[in-house]
Amino acid sequence: MKKEALAAALVGLGLTACGGGVAFNEDTILYTDPITASDPALQRHEKCHVEQMKAMGGSDKFWKKYMDDPQFRREAEIMCGVDCENDPDSHFACR
């Protein structure tokens, strides 16, 4: 399946692809790559984002703020275990 078709299918399911073989919303995490599906640290990280989405009242509100507000994005990633202080290249939100 081409990337564009996969992205359209995920949107049709109400999921947002975040790269790295993961797509999710406040109710569902879908691992689209077997390597990411077997990574416990990544699973904890994405579950943390799901909890953030629930706390904000849904994935639409979360993603809007995440994309529009660099400080929120950085804080959301730090809360989910990204070490921006010691490894600023580990995630784009750290920059």
Tab-separated table of N, CA, C and O in Angstrom:
chain	number	residue	atom	x	y	z
A	1	MET	N	0.857	-1.183	0.000
A	1	MET	CA	0.000	0.000	0.000
A	1	MET	C	0.897	1.238	0.000
A	1	MET	O	1.837	1.326	0.762
A	2	LYS	N	0.574	2.185	-0.849
A	2	LYS	CA	1.336	3.424	-0.908
A	2	LYS	C	1.090	4.257	0.344
A	2	LYS	O	0.038	4.182	0.969
A	3	LYS	N	2.073	5.098	0.693
A	3	LYS	CA	1.960	5.949	1.875
A	3	LYS	C	0.704	6.802	1.845
A	3	LYS	O	0.028	6.964	2.852
A	4	GLU	N	0.405	7.375	0.686
A	4	GLU	CA	-0.762	8.256	0.580
A	4	GLU	C	-2.052	7.477	0.870
A	4	GLU	O	-2.951	7.985	1.548
A	5	ALA	N	-2.131	6.265	0.344
A	5	ALA	CA	-3.332	5.445	0.569
A	5	ALA	C	-3.442	5.058	2.038
A	5	ALA	O	-4.532	5.076	2.614
A	6	LEU	N	-2.317	4.727	2.655
A	6	LEU	CA	-2.333	4.386	4.078
A	6	LEU	C	-2.762	5.585	4.906
A	6	LEU	O	-3.599	5.472	5.796
A	7	ALA	N	-2.219	6.763	4.596
A	7	ALA	CA	-2.592	7.970	5.340
A	7	ALA	C	-4.083	8.246	5.201
A	7	ALA	O	-4.754	8.571	6.178
A	8	ALA	N	-4.617	8.097	3.996
A	8	ALA	CA	-6.054	8.319	3.774
A	8	ALA	C	-6.882	7.310	4.561
A	8	ALA	O	-7.913	7.654	5.140
A	9	ALA	N	-6.434	6.060	4.592
A	9	ALA	CA	-7.163	5.027	5.340
A	9	ALA	C	-7.148	5.332	6.831
A	9	ALA	O	-8.171	5.175	7.515
A	10	LEU	N	-6.018	5.797	7.350
A	10	LEU	CA	-5.931	6.126	8.772
A	10	LEU	C	-6.855	7.283	9.112
A	10	LEU	O	-7.555	7.249	10.126
A	11	VAL	N	-6.865	8.305	8.269
A	11	VAL	CA	-7.768	9.441	8.492
A	11	VAL	C	-9.215	8.962	8.465
A	11	VAL	O	-10.039	9.372	9.284
A	12	GLY	N	-9.524	8.059	7.539
A	12	GLY	CA	-10.874	7.506	7.460
A	12	GLY	C	-11.276	6.778	8.730
A	12	GLY	O	-12.452	6.716	9.081
A	13	LEU	N	-10.296	6.228	9.435
A	13	LEU	CA	-10.552	5.541	10.703
A	13	LEU	C	-10.491	6.495	11.891
A	13	LEU	O	-10.665	6.088	13.029
A	14	GLY	N	-10.225	7.759	11.621
A	14	GLY	CA	-10.126	8.736	12.703
A	14	GLY	C	-8.792	8.695	13.422
A	14	GLY	O	-8.680	9.144	14.553
A	15	LEU	N	-7.764	8.151	12.769
A	15	LEU	CA	-6.439	8.058	13.375
A	15	LEU	C	-5.499	9.066	12.729
A	15	LEU	O	-5.690	9.459	11.593
A	16	THR	N	-4.477	9.455	13.456
A	16	THR	CA	-3.463	10.352	12.944
A	16	THR	C	-2.141	9.612	12.921
A	16	THR	O	-1.710	9.086	13.940
A	17	ALA	N	-1.500	9.552	11.772
A	17	ALA	CA	-0.184	8.929	11.670
A	17	ALA	C	0.848	9.905	12.207
A	17	ALA	O	0.868	11.062	11.828
A	18	CYS	N	1.690	9.438	13.118
A	18	CYS	CA	2.694	10.342	13.673
A	18	CYS	C	4.089	9.953	13.238
A	18	CYS	O	5.058	10.484	13.741
A	19	GLY	N	4.199	9.053	12.312
A	19	GLY	CA	5.517	8.631	11.850
A	19	GLY	C	6.051	7.511	12.705
A	19	GLY	O	5.502	7.180	13.745
A	20	GLY	N	7.104	6.911	12.251
A	20	GLY	CA	7.717	5.845	13.028
A	20	GLY	C	6.867	4.601	13.130
A	20	GLY	O	7.047	3.800	14.030
A	21	GLY	N	5.898	4.439	12.241
A	21	GLY	CA	5.082	3.234	12.258
A	21	GLY	C	3.983	3.234	13.291
A	21	GLY	O	3.527	2.184	13.729
A	22	VAL	N	3.522	4.415	13.704
A	22	VAL	CA	2.480	4.513	14.724
A	22	VAL	C	1.405	5.485	14.259
A	22	VAL	O	1.696	6.524	13.696
A	23	ALA	N	0.155	5.110	14.506
A	23	ALA	CA	-0.978	6.003	14.261
A	23	ALA	C	-1.907	5.873	15.463
A	23	ALA	O	-2.060	4.788	16.014
A	24	PHE	N	-2.518	6.974	15.879
A	24	PHE	CA	-3.385	6.864	17.048
A	24	PHE	C	-4.338	8.034	17.182
A	24	PHE	O	-4.206	9.056	16.531
A	25	ASN	N	-5.325	7.836	18.040
A	25	ASN	CA	-6.188	8.898	18.531
A	25	ASN	C	-6.396	8.630	20.018
A	25	ASN	O	-5.689	7.795	20.602
A	26	GLU	N	-7.363	9.282	20.635
A	26	GLU	CA	-7.521	9.115	22.082
A	26	GLU	C	-8.078	7.756	22.486
A	26	GLU	O	-8.117	7.427	23.662
A	27	ASP	N	-8.500	6.939	21.533
A	27	ASP	CA	-9.061	5.630	21.848
A	27	ASP	C	-8.231	4.454	21.353
A	27	ASP	O	-8.384	3.348	21.845
A	28	THR	N	-7.387	4.657	20.375
A	28	THR	CA	-6.734	3.553	19.683
A	28	THR	C	-5.280	3.876	19.371
A	28	THR	O	-4.969	4.989	18.971
A	29	ILE	N	-4.408	2.889	19.562
A	29	ILE	CA	-3.034	2.989	19.080
A	29	ILE	C	-2.853	1.863	18.078
A	29	ILE	O	-3.132	0.708	18.366
A	30	LEU	N	-2.401	2.210	16.889
A	30	LEU	CA	-2.186	1.230	15.829
A	30	LEU	C	-0.714	1.264	15.439
A	30	LEU	O	-0.199	2.306	15.040
A	31	TYR	N	-0.057	0.131	15.597
A	31	TYR	CA	1.343	0.014	15.196
A	31	TYR	C	1.368	-0.569	13.792
A	31	TYR	O	0.922	-1.688	13.573
A	32	THR	N	1.890	0.198	12.843
A	32	THR	CA	1.871	-0.221	11.440
A	32	THR	C	3.193	-0.842	11.007
A	32	THR	O	3.378	-1.158	9.851
A	33	ASP	N	4.090	-1.021	11.951
A	33	ASP	CA	5.403	-1.599	11.673
A	33	ASP	C	5.707	-2.608	12.787
A	33	ASP	O	5.579	-2.281	13.964
A	34	PRO	N	6.120	-3.834	12.451
A	34	PRO	CA	6.369	-4.845	13.492
A	34	PRO	C	7.470	-4.455	14.463
A	34	PRO	O	7.439	-4.856	15.627
A	35	ILE	N	8.433	-3.653	14.024
A	35	ILE	CA	9.506	-3.233	14.935
A	35	ILE	C	8.947	-2.313	16.012
A	35	ILE	O	9.225	-2.480	17.197
A	36	THR	N	8.136	-1.329	15.627
A	36	THR	CA	7.556	-0.428	16.629
A	36	THR	C	6.550	-1.159	17.505
A	36	THR	O	6.403	-0.844	18.677
A	37	ALA	N	5.884	-2.152	16.951
A	37	ALA	CA	4.889	-2.909	17.723
A	37	ALA	C	5.528	-3.682	18.865
A	37	ALA	O	4.854	-4.010	19.839
A	38	SER	N	6.816	-3.963	18.767
A	38	SER	CA	7.480	-4.755	19.806
A	38	SER	C	8.418	-3.922	20.687
A	38	SER	O	9.218	-4.475	21.429
A	39	ASP	N	8.297	-2.614	20.633
A	39	ASP	CA	9.171	-1.724	21.410
A	39	ASP	C	8.415	-1.204	22.642
A	39	ASP	O	7.583	-0.300	22.536
A	40	PRO	N	8.696	-1.759	23.832
A	40	PRO	CA	7.955	-1.351	25.033
A	40	PRO	C	8.100	0.129	25.374
A	40	PRO	O	7.149	0.754	25.838
A	41	ALA	N	9.286	0.703	25.140
A	41	ALA	CA	9.474	2.133	25.445
A	41	ALA	C	8.599	2.990	24.550
A	41	ALA	O	7.973	3.955	25.014
A	42	LEU	N	8.521	2.653	23.272
A	42	LEU	CA	7.667	3.401	22.356
A	42	LEU	C	6.196	3.219	22.720
A	42	LEU	O	5.417	4.176	22.688
A	43	GLN	N	5.815	2.023	23.118
A	43	GLN	CA	4.428	1.788	23.518
A	43	GLN	C	4.060	2.650	24.727
A	43	GLN	O	2.985	3.260	24.755
A	44	ARG	N	4.954	2.731	25.715
A	44	ARG	CA	4.688	3.593	26.886
A	44	ARG	C	4.571	5.055	26.450
A	44	ARG	O	3.701	5.792	26.927
A	45	HIS	N	5.473	5.470	25.544
A	45	HIS	CA	5.474	6.845	25.056
A	45	HIS	C	4.143	7.183	24.382
A	45	HIS	O	3.526	8.210	24.676
A	46	GLU	N	3.688	6.333	23.492
A	46	GLU	CA	2.442	6.604	22.765
A	46	GLU	C	1.228	6.512	23.682
A	46	GLU	O	0.287	7.302	23.556
A	47	LYS	N	1.238	5.604	24.646
A	47	LYS	CA	0.134	5.532	25.616
A	47	LYS	C	0.051	6.818	26.424
A	47	LYS	O	-1.039	7.284	26.762
A	48	CYS	N	1.209	7.400	26.724
A	48	CYS	CA	1.244	8.682	27.422
A	48	CYS	C	0.542	9.757	26.592
A	48	CYS	O	-0.264	10.534	27.115
A	49	HIS	N	0.816	9.788	25.282
A	49	HIS	CA	0.142	10.767	24.422
A	49	HIS	C	-1.362	10.520	24.373
A	49	HIS	O	-2.155	11.474	24.349
A	50	VAL	N	-1.780	9.277	24.396
A	50	VAL	CA	-3.216	8.972	24.415
A	50	VAL	C	-3.849	9.561	25.680
A	50	VAL	O	-4.923	10.162	25.624
A	51	GLU	N	-3.170	9.417	26.805
A	51	GLU	CA	-3.687	9.992	28.055
A	51	GLU	C	-3.738	11.518	27.964
A	51	GLU	O	-4.678	12.142	28.472
A	52	GLN	N	-2.751	12.125	27.325
A	52	GLN	CA	-2.769	13.577	27.134
A	52	GLN	C	-3.970	13.986	26.284
A	52	GLN	O	-4.629	14.996	26.579
A	53	MET	N	-4.245	13.224	25.240
A	53	MET	CA	-5.396	13.518	24.373
A	53	MET	C	-6.698	13.444	25.157
A	53	MET	O	-7.560	14.313	25.028
A	54	LYS	N	-6.833	12.406	25.964
A	54	LYS	CA	-8.049	12.254	26.778
A	54	LYS	C	-8.200	13.430	27.736
A	54	LYS	O	-9.298	13.965	27.893
A	55	ALA	N	-7.096	13.837	28.357
A	55	ALA	CA	-7.142	14.944	29.315
A	55	ALA	C	-7.532	16.259	28.652
A	55	ALA	O	-8.136	17.128	29.290
A	56	MET	N	-7.216	16.402	27.370
A	56	MET	CA	-7.550	17.641	26.642
A	56	MET	C	-8.921	17.579	25.981
A	56	MET	O	-9.338	18.540	25.349
A	57	GLY	N	-9.597	16.444	26.082
A	57	GLY	CA	-10.923	16.343	25.494
A	57	GLY	C	-10.942	15.828	24.069
A	57	GLY	O	-11.909	16.013	23.349
A	58	GLY	N	-9.851	15.185	23.640
A	58	GLY	CA	-9.858	14.570	22.319
A	58	GLY	C	-8.610	14.849	21.507
A	58	GLY	O	-7.847	15.773	21.780
A	59	SER	N	-8.429	14.015	20.506
A	59	SER	CA	-7.221	14.107	19.685
A	59	SER	C	-7.202	15.368	18.828
A	59	SER	O	-6.136	15.922	18.572
A	60	ASP	N	-8.356	15.844	18.374
A	60	ASP	CA	-8.371	17.050	17.543
A	60	ASP	C	-7.786	18.241	18.301
A	60	ASP	O	-6.957	18.981	17.773
A	61	LYS	N	-8.226	18.415	19.542
A	61	LYS	CA	-7.714	19.528	20.353
A	61	LYS	C	-6.222	19.356	20.633
A	61	LYS	O	-5.451	20.316	20.567
A	62	PHE	N	-5.831	18.120	20.963
A	62	PHE	CA	-4.429	17.843	21.244
A	62	PHE	C	-3.565	18.159	20.034
A	62	PHE	O	-2.577	18.888	20.140
A	63	TRP	N	-3.929	17.612	18.849
A	63	TRP	CA	-3.089	17.797	17.667
A	63	TRP	C	-3.023	19.254	17.234
A	63	TRP	O	-1.985	19.734	16.785
A	64	LYS	N	-4.119	19.984	17.367
A	64	LYS	CA	-4.096	21.404	16.996
A	64	LYS	C	-3.074	22.147	17.848
A	64	LYS	O	-2.228	22.877	17.334
A	65	LYS	N	-3.159	21.941	19.163
A	65	LYS	CA	-2.224	22.628	20.049
A	65	LYS	C	-0.795	22.118	19.828
A	65	LYS	O	0.160	22.902	19.823
A	66	TYR	N	-0.632	20.827	19.638
A	66	TYR	CA	0.685	20.233	19.412
A	66	TYR	C	1.343	20.841	18.182
A	66	TYR	O	2.530	21.162	18.198
A	67	MET	N	0.586	21.013	17.126
A	67	MET	CA	1.160	21.544	15.883
A	67	MET	C	1.361	23.057	15.926
A	67	MET	O	2.287	23.583	15.329
A	68	ASP	N	0.509	23.766	16.660
A	68	ASP	CA	0.557	25.230	16.677
A	68	ASP	C	1.457	25.829	17.755
A	68	ASP	O	1.853	26.989	17.655
A	69	ASP	N	1.753	25.075	18.793
A	69	ASP	CA	2.428	25.623	19.964
A	69	ASP	C	3.709	24.836	20.262
A	69	ASP	O	3.663	23.772	20.891
A	70	PRO	N	4.877	25.352	19.847
A	70	PRO	CA	6.134	24.624	20.053
A	70	PRO	C	6.433	24.314	21.525
A	70	PRO	O	6.978	23.257	21.838
A	71	GLN	N	6.076	25.222	22.415
A	71	GLN	CA	6.331	24.984	23.843
A	71	GLN	C	5.458	23.828	24.349
A	71	GLN	O	5.929	22.961	25.091
A	72	PHE	N	4.186	23.804	23.959
A	72	PHE	CA	3.304	22.700	24.339
A	72	PHE	C	3.846	21.386	23.790
A	72	PHE	O	3.876	20.374	24.492
A	73	ARG	N	4.270	21.405	22.530
A	73	ARG	CA	4.790	20.193	21.881
A	73	ARG	C	5.996	19.655	22.653
A	73	ARG	O	6.080	18.470	22.958
A	74	ARG	N	6.909	20.546	22.993
A	74	ARG	CA	8.099	20.139	23.762
A	74	ARG	C	7.697	19.558	25.115
A	74	ARG	O	8.178	18.499	25.524
A	75	GLU	N	6.801	20.249	25.817
A	75	GLU	CA	6.363	19.772	27.132
A	75	GLU	C	5.641	18.432	27.039
A	75	GLU	O	5.827	17.559	27.894
A	76	ALA	N	4.821	18.256	26.002
A	76	ALA	CA	4.105	16.985	25.814
A	76	ALA	C	5.097	15.849	25.611
A	76	ALA	O	4.913	14.752	26.162
A	77	GLU	N	6.132	16.083	24.848
A	77	GLU	CA	7.130	15.037	24.602
A	77	GLU	C	7.959	14.749	25.846
A	77	GLU	O	8.235	13.594	26.168
A	78	ILE	N	8.333	15.790	26.574
A	78	ILE	CA	9.092	15.587	27.813
A	78	ILE	C	8.262	14.783	28.809
A	78	ILE	O	8.771	13.856	29.448
A	79	MET	N	6.971	15.111	28.932
A	79	MET	CA	6.087	14.361	29.835
A	79	MET	C	6.007	12.886	29.455
A	79	MET	O	5.788	12.036	30.315
A	80	CYS	N	6.210	12.592	28.182
A	80	CYS	CA	6.127	11.206	27.703
A	80	CYS	C	7.499	10.554	27.586
A	80	CYS	O	7.640	9.512	26.956
A	81	GLY	N	8.499	11.166	28.181
A	81	GLY	CA	9.788	10.518	28.317
A	81	GLY	C	10.890	10.937	27.373
A	81	GLY	O	11.996	10.384	27.434
A	82	VAL	N	10.640	11.898	26.502
A	82	VAL	CA	11.718	12.367	25.616
A	82	VAL	C	12.667	13.228	26.445
A	82	VAL	O	12.235	14.117	27.174
A	83	ASP	N	13.946	12.951	26.349
A	83	ASP	CA	14.961	13.651	27.133
A	83	ASP	C	15.552	14.801	26.322
A	83	ASP	O	16.662	14.713	25.794
A	84	CYS	N	14.813	15.891	26.228
A	84	CYS	CA	15.262	17.046	25.442
A	84	CYS	C	16.486	17.709	26.060
A	84	CYS	O	17.301	18.286	25.344
A	85	GLU	N	16.620	17.625	27.352
A	85	GLU	CA	17.726	18.281	28.035
A	85	GLU	C	19.062	17.629	27.685
A	85	GLU	O	20.017	18.311	27.327
A	86	ASN	N	19.133	16.308	27.782
A	86	ASN	CA	20.391	15.587	27.560
A	86	ASN	C	20.560	15.071	26.137
A	86	ASN	O	21.670	14.717	25.747
A	87	ASP	N	19.468	14.995	25.385
A	87	ASP	CA	19.534	14.480	24.018
A	87	ASP	C	18.611	15.303	23.115
A	87	ASP	O	17.573	14.831	22.674
A	88	PRO	N	18.995	16.556	22.837
A	88	PRO	CA	18.107	17.451	22.083
A	88	PRO	C	17.833	17.000	20.649
A	88	PRO	O	16.868	17.454	20.053
A	89	ASP	N	18.624	16.100	20.119
A	89	ASP	CA	18.393	15.603	18.770
A	89	ASP	C	17.487	14.375	18.743
A	89	ASP	O	17.208	13.826	17.673
A	90	SER	N	17.017	13.938	19.904
A	90	SER	CA	16.209	12.722	19.978
A	90	SER	C	14.810	12.885	19.396
A	90	SER	O	14.177	11.907	19.015
A	91	HIS	N	14.333	14.114	19.314
A	91	HIS	CA	12.964	14.356	18.832
A	91	HIS	C	12.893	15.770	18.282
A	91	HIS	O	13.472	16.692	18.848
A	92	PHE	N	12.145	15.936	17.192
A	92	PHE	CA	12.045	17.268	16.595
A	92	PHE	C	11.445	18.286	17.557
A	92	PHE	O	11.712	19.485	17.452
A	93	ALA	N	10.637	17.857	18.504
A	93	ALA	CA	10.016	18.780	19.445
A	93	ALA	C	11.046	19.422	20.386
A	93	ALA	O	10.768	20.448	20.989
A	94	CYS	N	12.211	18.818	20.496
A	94	CYS	CA	13.247	19.352	21.381
A	94	CYS	C	13.964	20.550	20.789
A	94	CYS	O	14.604	21.314	21.508
A	95	ARG	N	13.856	20.710	19.489
A	95	ARG	CA	14.622	21.776	18.824
A	95	ARG	C	13.914	23.097	18.851
A	95	ARG	O	12.791	23.257	18.976
